[in-house]
Coordinates of C-alpha atoms and ligand atoms in Angstrom, one line a residue:
X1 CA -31.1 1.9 22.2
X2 CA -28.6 0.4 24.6
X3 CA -25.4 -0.4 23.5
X4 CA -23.4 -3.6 23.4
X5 CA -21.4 -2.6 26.8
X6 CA -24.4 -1.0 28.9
X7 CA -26.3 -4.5 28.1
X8 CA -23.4 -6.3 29.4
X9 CA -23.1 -4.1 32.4
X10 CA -27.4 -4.1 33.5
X11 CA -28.0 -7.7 32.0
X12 CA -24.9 -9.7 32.8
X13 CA -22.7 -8.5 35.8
X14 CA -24.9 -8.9 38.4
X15 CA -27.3 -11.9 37.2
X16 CA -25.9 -14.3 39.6
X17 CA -25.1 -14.9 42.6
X18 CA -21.0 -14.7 43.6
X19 CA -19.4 -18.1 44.4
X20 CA -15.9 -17.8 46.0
X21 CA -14.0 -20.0 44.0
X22 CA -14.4 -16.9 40.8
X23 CA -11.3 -14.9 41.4
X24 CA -12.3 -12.6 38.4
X25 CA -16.0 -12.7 36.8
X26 CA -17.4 -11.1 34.2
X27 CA -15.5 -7.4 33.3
X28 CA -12.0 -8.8 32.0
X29 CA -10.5 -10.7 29.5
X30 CA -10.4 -14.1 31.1
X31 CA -12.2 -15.0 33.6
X32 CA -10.7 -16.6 36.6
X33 CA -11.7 -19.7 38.4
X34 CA -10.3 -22.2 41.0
X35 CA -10.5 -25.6 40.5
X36 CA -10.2 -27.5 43.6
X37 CA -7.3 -30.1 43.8
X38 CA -8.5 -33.7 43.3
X39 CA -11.6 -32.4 41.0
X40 CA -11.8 -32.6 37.2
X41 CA -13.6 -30.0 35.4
X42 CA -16.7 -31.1 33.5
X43 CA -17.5 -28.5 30.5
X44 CA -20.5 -29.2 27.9
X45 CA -21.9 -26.4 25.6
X46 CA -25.5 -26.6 23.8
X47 CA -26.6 -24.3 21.0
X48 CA -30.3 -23.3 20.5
X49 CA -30.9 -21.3 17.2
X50 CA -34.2 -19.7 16.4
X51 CA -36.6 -21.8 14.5
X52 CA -34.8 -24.6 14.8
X53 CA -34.4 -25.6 18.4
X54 CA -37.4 -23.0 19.7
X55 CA -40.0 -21.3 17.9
X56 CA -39.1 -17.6 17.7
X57 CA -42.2 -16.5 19.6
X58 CA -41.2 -18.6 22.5
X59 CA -41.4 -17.3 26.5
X60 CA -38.4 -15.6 26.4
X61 CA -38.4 -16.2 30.3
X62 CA -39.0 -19.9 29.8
X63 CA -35.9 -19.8 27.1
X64 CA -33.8 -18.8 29.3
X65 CA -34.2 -21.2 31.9
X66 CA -33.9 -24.4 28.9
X67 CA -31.3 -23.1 27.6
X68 CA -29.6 -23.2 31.1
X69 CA -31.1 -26.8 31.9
X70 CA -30.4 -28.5 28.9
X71 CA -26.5 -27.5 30.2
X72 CA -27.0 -28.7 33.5
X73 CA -28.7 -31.7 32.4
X74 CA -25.2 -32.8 30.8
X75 CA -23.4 -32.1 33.9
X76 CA -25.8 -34.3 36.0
X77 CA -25.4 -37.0 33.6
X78 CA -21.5 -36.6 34.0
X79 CA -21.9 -36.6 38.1
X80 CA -20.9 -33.2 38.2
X81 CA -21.1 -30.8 40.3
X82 CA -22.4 -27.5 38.8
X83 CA -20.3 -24.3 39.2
X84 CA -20.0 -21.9 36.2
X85 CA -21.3 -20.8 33.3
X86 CA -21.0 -18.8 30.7
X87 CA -23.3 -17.1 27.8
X88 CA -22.6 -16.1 24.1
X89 CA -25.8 -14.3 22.6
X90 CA -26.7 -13.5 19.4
X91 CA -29.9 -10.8 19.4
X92 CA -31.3 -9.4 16.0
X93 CA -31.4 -6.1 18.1
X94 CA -31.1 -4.9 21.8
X95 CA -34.7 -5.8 22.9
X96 CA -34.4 -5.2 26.7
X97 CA -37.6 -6.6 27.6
X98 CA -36.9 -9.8 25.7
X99 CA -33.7 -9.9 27.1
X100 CA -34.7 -9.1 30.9
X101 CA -37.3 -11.8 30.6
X102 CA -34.7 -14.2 29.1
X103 CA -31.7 -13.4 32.1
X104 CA -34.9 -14.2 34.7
X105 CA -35.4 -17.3 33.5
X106 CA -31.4 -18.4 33.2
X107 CA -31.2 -16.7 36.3
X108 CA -33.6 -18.4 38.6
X109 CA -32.2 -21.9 37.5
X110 CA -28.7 -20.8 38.1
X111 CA -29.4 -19.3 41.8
X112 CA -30.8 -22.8 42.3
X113 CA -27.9 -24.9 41.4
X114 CA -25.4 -22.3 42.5
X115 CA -23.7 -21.4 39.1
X116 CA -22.8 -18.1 38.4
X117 CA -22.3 -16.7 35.3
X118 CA -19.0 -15.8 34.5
X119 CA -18.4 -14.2 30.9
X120 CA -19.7 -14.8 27.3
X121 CA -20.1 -13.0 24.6
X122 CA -23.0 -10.5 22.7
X123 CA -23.2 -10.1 19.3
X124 CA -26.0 -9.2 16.7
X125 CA -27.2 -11.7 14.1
X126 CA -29.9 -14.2 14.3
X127 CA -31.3 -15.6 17.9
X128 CA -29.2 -18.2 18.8
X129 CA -27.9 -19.1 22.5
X130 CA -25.4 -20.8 23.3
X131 CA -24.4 -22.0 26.9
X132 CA -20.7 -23.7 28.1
X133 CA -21.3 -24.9 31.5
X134 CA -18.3 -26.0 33.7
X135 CA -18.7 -28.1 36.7
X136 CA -16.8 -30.3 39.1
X137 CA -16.3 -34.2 39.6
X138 CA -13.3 -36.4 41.2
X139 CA -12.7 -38.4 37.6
X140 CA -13.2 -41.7 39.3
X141 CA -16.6 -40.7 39.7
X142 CA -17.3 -39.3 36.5
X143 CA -20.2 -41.6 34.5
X144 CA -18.9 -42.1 31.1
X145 CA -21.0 -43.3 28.2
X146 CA -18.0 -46.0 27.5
X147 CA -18.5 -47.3 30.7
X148 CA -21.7 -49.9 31.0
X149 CA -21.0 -53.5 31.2
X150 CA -23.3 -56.7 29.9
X151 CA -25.4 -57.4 33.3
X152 CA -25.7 -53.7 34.5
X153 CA -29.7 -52.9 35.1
X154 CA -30.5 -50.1 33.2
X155 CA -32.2 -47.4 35.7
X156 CA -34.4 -44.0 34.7
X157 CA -35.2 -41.2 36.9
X158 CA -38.7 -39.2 36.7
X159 CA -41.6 -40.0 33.4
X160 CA -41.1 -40.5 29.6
X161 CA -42.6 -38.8 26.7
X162 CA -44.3 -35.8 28.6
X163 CA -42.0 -33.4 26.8
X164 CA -43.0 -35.6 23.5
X165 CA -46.8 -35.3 24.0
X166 CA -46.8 -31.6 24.7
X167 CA -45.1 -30.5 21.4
X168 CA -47.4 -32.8 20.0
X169 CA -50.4 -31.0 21.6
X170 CA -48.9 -27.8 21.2
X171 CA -49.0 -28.7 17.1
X172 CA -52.3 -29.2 16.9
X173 CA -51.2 -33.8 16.2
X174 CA -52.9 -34.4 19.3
X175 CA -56.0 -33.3 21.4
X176 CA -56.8 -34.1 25.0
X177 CA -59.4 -33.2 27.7
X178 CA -58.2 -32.1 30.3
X179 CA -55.3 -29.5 30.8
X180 CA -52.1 -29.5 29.4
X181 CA -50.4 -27.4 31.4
X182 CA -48.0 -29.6 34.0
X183 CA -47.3 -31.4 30.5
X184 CA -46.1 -27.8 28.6
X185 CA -43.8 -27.5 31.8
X186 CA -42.3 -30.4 31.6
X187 CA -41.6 -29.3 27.5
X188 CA -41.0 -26.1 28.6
X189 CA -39.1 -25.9 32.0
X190 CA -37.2 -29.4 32.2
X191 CA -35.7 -30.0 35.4
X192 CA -31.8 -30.9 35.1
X193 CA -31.5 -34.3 37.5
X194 CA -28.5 -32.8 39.0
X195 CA -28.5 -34.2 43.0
X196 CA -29.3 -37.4 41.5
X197 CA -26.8 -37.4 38.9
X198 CA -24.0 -36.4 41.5
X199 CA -25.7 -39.5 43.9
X200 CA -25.8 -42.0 41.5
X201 CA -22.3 -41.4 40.4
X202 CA -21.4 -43.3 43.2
X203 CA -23.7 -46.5 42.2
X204 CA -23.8 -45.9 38.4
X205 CA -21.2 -47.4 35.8
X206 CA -22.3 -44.9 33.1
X207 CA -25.0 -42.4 32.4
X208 CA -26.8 -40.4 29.6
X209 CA -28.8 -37.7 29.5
X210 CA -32.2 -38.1 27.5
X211 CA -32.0 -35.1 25.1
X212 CA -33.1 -37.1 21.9
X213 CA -35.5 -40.0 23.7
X214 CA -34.5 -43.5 25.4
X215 CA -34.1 -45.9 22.1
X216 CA -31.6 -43.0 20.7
X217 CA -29.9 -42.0 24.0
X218 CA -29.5 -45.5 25.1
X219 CA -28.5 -46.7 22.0
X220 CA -25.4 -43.9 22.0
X221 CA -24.3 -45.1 25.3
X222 CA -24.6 -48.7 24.1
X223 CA -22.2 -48.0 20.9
X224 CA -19.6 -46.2 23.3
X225 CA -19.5 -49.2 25.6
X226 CA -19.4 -51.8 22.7
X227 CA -22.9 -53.1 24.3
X228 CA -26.3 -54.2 23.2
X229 CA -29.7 -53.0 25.5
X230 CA -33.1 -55.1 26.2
X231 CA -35.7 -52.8 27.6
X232 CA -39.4 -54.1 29.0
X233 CA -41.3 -51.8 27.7
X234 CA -44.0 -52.5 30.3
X235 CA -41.6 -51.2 33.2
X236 CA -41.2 -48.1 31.3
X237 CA -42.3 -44.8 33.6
X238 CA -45.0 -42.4 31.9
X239 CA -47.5 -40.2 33.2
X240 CA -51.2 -41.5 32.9
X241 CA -51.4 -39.3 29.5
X242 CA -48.8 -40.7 28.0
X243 CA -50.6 -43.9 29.0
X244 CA -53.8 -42.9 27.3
X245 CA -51.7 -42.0 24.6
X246 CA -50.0 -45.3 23.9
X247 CA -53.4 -47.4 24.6
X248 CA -55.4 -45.3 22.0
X249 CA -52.8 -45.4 19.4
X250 CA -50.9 -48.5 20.1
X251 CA -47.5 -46.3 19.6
X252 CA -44.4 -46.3 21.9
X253 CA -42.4 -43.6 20.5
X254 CA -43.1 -40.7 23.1
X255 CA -41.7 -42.8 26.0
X256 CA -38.7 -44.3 23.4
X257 CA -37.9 -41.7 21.0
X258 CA -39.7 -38.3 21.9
X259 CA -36.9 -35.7 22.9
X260 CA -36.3 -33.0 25.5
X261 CA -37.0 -35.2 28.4
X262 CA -33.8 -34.1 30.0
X263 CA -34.3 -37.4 32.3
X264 CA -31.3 -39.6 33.2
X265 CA -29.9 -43.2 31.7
X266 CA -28.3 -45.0 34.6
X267 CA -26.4 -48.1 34.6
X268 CA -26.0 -49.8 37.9
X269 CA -24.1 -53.6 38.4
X270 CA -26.1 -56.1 40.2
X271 CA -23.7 -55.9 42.8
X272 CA -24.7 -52.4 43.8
X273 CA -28.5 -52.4 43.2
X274 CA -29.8 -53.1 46.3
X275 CA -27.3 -50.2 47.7
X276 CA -28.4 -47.7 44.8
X277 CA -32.4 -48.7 45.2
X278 CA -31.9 -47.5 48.9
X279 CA -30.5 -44.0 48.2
X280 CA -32.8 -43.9 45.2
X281 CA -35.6 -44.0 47.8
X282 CA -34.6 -40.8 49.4
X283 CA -35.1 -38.9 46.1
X284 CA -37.5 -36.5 44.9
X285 CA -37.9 -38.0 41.3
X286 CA -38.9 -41.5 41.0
X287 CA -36.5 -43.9 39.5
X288 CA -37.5 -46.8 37.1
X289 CA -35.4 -50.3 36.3
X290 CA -36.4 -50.3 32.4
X291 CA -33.9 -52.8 31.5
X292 CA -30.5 -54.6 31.4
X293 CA -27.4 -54.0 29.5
X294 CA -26.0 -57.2 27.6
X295 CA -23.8 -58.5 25.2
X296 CA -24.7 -57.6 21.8
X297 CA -25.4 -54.6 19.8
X298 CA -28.5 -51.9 19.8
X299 CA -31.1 -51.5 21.9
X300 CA -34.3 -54.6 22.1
X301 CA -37.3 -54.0 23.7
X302 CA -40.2 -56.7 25.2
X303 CA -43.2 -54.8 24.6
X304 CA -46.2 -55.8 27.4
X305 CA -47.5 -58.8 24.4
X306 CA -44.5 -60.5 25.0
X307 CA -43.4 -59.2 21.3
X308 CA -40.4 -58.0 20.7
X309 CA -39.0 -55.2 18.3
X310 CA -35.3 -55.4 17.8
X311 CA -33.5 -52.1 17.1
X312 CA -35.8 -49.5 19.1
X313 CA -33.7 -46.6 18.1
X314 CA -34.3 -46.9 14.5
X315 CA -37.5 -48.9 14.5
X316 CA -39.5 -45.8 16.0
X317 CA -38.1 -42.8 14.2
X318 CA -41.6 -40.5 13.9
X319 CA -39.9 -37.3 15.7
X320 CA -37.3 -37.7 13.3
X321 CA -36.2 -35.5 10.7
Ligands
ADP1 P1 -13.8 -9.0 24.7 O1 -13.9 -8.0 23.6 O2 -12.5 -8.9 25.5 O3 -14.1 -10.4 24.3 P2 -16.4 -8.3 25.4 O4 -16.6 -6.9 25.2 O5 -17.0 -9.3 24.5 O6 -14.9 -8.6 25.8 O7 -17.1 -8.7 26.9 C1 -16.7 -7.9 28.0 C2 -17.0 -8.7 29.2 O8 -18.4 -9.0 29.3 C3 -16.2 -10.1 29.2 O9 -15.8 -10.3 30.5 C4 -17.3 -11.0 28.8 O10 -17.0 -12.3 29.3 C5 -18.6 -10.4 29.3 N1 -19.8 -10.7 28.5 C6 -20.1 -10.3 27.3 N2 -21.2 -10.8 26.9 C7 -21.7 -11.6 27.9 C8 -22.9 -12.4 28.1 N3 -23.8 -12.5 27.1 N4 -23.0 -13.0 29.3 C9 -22.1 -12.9 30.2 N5 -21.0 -12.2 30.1 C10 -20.8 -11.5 28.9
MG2 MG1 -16.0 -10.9 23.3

């Protein structure tokens, strides 16, 4: 069996591509990395632990790139530029198959967004990962959650609830002809929004990443900014299953409180709509006005009836625990 070093050395060491601003990667205490003058550094971590974030079965290869996009996803809802990263495993024992599979996966999305992998740790215990990513942003441009303002138009990129309806499927609660499969990608392989993220910080008074669904996420960047949310329910972007989904059962809470999205909250002033719906254009993901920001507290929605529900986050809490 491999030891703790020789895993470091085949598994780590080389899994990423070099960046020049890493003046010492992974091999020393420390590593060393150059911020460049006028940037801030951005730095989120996210924990997964076995049997509570991912079923222990789970594509270790798929694993590895979530637990890498759930990371980035922060840093695009910050503005941030990606550039670093760094890894603390714990492994029951030194499965190198598992753990070849998994450094694919993390491997492939970091190649992609240009982070390289700079340090961590390996221990043995039970599975968990846990990911610090570090990226760069000019601080003016950061989008803080403290930062929306009554009359900004609430913005989202990509579809609601896909992520939602697959765990659903994938636990037997729901059944659908037809396949599943671009729906288990989107649970499975979120894409972190991070070249819109870095675009929109330019637009966008504050942003939010949607690990934990929109009436939750929304309603945490609401609270920061001492702010209250109306959303139209009707505007709301989902795929045509999620559409089936809601007509046969008459319930919004894939789209408003279903998790692992990994979509962004955007909150653009009038003033720069018109500018930010231009450059939006030129995007690969679709983005959606869902809403305004007001005075007020929580997060309202007007569903298509002309209804409304007040308190979204708590009023739809079925994915909770
Ligand atoms: P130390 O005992 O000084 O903390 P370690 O033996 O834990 O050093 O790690 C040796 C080197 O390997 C360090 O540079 C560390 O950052 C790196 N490293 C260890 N585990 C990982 C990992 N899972 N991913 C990336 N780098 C790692
Ligand atoms: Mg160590």
């Amino acid at each position: 069996m491999a030891g703790e070093f020789d895993l470091i050395r085949r598994h780590f060491r080389q899994a990423t591509a070099p960046r020049e601003d890493v003046l010492l990667g992974i091999g020393d205490d420390c590593a060393l990395l150059a911020v460049p003058p006028g940037q801030s550094l951005a730095v989120s971590s996210d924990t997964l632990v076995s049997g509570r974030h991912f079923h222990p079965d789970t594509d270790p290869e798929a694993l590895g790139h979530k637990a890498l996009a759930v990371n980035l996803s922060d840093l695009a809802a910050m503005g941030a530029e990606p550039a670093w990263a760094s890894l603390c495993l714990t492994l029951p024992e030194a499965d190198e198959a598992w753990l070849a599979a998994f450094m694919r996966g993390f491997s492939a999305l970091a190649e992609r967004f240009e982070v390289q992998l700079v340090g961590g740790d390996t221990t043995r215990g039970e599975l968990s990962i846990s990911i610090t990513v570090h990226g760069l942003v000019e601080p003016k441009r950061a989008m803080r959650r403290d930062a929306a303002r009554p009359g900004d138009l609430v913005y989202v990129t990509g579809r609601l609830g896909d992520a939602g309806l697959a765990l659903l499927a994938r636990q037997g609660l729901y059944v659908r002809d037809g396949s599943m499969a671009s729906l288990m990608q989107r649970l499975d392989r979120p894409e972190p929004r991070v070249a819109e993220g870095r675009q929109a910080a330019g637009f966008a008074h504050a942003a939010i990443d949607l690990s934990d669904g929109l009436g939750s996420d929304l309603g945490h960047l609401c609270e920061a900014s001492g702010v209250g949310a109306l959303l139209y329910l009707e505007s709301l972007p989902i795929s045509e299953a999620v559409r089936d989904y809601v007509a046969e059962t008459g319930d919004w809470s894939l789209p408003l409180s279903a998790g692992d999205d990994y979509e962004l909250v955007l909150t653009v002033p009038g003033d720069r709509q018109q500018a930010f719906e231009a450059a939006a254009r030129h995007w690969t993901v679709p983005v959606a006005w869902v809403g305004m920001i007001e005075h007020g507290r929580g997060v309202r929605a007007i569903h298509p009836d002309g209804t409304h529900s007040e308190q979204v986050a708590t009023g739809y809490d079925h994915f909770r625990d």
